[in-house]
Short mmCIF file of C-alpha atoms in Angstrom, two decimals:
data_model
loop_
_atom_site.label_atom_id
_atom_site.label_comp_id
_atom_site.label_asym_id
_atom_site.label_seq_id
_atom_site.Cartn_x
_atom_site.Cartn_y
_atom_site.Cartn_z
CA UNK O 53 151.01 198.85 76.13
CA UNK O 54 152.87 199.63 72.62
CA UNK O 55 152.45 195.52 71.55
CA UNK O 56 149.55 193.63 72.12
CA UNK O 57 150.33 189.76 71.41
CA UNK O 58 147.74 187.38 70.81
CA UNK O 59 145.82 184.01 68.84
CA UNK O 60 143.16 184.48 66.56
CA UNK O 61 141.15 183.21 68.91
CA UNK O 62 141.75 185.46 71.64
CA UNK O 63 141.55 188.11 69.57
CA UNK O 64 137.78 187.12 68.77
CA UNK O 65 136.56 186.78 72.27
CA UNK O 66 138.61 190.53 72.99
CA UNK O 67 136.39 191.36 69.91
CA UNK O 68 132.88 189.93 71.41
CA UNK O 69 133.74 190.64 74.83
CA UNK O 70 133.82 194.44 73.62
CA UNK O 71 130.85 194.34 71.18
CA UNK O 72 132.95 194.92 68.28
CA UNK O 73 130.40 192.75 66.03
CA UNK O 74 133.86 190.96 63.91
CA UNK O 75 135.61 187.81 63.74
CA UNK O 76 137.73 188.88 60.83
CA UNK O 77 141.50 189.21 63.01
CA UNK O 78 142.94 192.28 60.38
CA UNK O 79 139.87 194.01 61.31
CA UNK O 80 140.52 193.63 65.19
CA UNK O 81 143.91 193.81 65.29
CA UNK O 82 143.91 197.22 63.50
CA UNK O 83 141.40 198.18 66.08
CA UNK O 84 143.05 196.97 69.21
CA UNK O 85 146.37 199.09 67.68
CA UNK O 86 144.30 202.07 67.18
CA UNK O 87 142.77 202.10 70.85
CA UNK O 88 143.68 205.30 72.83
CA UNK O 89 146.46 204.50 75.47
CA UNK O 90 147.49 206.08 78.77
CA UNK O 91 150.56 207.33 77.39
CA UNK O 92 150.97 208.93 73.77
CA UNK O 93 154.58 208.86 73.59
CA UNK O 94 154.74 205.81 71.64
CA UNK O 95 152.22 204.39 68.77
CA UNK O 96 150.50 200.72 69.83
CA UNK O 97 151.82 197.90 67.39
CA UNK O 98 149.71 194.75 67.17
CA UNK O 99 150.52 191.31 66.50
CA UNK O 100 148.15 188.35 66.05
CA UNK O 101 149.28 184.80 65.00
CA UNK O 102 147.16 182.23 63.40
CA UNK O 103 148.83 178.86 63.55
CA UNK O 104 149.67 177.84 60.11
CA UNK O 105 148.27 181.04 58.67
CA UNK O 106 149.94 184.23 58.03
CA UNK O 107 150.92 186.46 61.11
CA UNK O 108 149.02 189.63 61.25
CA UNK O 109 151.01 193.02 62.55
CA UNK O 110 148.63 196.41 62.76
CA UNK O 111 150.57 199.73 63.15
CA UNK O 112 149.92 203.21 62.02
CA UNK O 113 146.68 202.11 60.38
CA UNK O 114 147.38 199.22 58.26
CA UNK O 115 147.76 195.61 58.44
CA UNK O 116 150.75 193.41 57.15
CA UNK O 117 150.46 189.72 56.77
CA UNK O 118 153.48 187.52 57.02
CA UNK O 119 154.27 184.25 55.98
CA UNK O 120 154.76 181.71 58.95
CA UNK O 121 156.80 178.69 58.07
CA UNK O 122 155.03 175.93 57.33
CA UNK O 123 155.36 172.66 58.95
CA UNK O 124 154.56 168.78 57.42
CA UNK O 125 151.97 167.58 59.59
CA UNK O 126 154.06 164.42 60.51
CA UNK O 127 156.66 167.01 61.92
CA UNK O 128 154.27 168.56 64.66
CA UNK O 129 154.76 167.51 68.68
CA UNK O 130 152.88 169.80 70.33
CA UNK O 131 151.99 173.44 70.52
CA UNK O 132 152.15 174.17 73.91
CA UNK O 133 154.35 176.83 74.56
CA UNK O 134 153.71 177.92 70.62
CA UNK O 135 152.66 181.66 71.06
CA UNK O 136 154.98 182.35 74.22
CA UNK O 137 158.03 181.27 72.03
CA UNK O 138 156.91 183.20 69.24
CA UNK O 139 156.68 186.61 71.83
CA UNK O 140 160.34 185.41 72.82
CA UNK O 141 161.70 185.22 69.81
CA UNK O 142 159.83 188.78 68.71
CA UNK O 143 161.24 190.78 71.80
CA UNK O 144 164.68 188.99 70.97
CA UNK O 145 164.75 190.76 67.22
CA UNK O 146 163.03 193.96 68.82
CA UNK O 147 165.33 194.82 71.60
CA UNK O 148 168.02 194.91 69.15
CA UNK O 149 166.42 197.48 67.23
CA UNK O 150 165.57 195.08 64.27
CA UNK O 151 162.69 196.33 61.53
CA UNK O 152 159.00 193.97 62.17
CA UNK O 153 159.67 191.90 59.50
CA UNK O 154 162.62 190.50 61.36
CA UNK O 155 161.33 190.22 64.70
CA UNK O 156 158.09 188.51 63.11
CA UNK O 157 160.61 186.04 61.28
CA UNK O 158 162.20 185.49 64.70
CA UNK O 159 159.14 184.83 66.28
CA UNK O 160 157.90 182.04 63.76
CA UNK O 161 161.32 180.93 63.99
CA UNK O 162 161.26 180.15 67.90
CA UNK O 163 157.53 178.92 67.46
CA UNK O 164 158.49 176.19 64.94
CA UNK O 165 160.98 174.69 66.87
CA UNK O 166 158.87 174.62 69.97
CA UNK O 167 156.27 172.65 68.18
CA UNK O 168 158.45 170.11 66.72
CA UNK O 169 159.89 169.24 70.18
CA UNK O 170 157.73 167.78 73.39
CA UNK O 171 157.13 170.34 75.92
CA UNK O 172 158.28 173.81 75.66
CA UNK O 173 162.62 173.01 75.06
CA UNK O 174 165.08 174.21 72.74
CA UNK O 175 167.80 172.08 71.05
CA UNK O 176 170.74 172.97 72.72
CA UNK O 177 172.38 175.13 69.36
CA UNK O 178 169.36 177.10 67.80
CA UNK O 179 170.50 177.41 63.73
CA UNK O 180 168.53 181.03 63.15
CA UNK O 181 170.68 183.03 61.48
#
């Protein structure tokens, strides 16, 4: 694969599950990103979000943290849904080329509306611009 998605918490039980002896998610996303793969043609980029906490994207041997936008309490529905949006809105930014930073911003951008809504439903006219 050349992007691993994932939660902080799945990325600890990939951790344990492999004896990596780490909860700290920068430390295990820059190792799932630096794990051989079948195919060398293209580098592995991984990306880890943490709910309310910073996104974390490993590639080429460092880690980047980016802001996710933050959300009053009172404004939160429900999270299912949450982490498949933010993939959706990722792939959107990435299949048109767009740098990381932009496909991460997409990403928190489809998550946040997800979890402000009941279910996993869009308004009808998204305002990301």
């Amino acid at each position: 694969m050349d992007f691993v998605f994932g939660n902080e918490t799945e990325a600890r039980t990939f951790s344990k599950v492999h004896g990596w002896e780490t909860d700290n998610v920068e430390e295990i996303a820059l190792k799932i990103s630096q794990w051989p793969k079948a195919s060398g043609t293209h580098k592995r980029i991984t990306v880890i979000t943490q709910g309310a906490d910073p996104v974390c994207v490993a590639e080429d041997g460092k880690v980047t943290l980016f802001p996710v936008i933050l959300l009053p309490k009172e404004k939160l529905v429900d999270t299912n849904g949450a982490g498949d949006a933010f993939v959706g809105g990722f792939l959107a930014r990435l299949v048109r080329e767009k740098p990381i930073k932009e496909c991460v911003r997409a990403g928190c951008y489809a998550a946040n509306v997800v979890i402000q809504r009941s279910g996993c439903t869009y308004p009808e006219k998204p305002d990301f611009e």
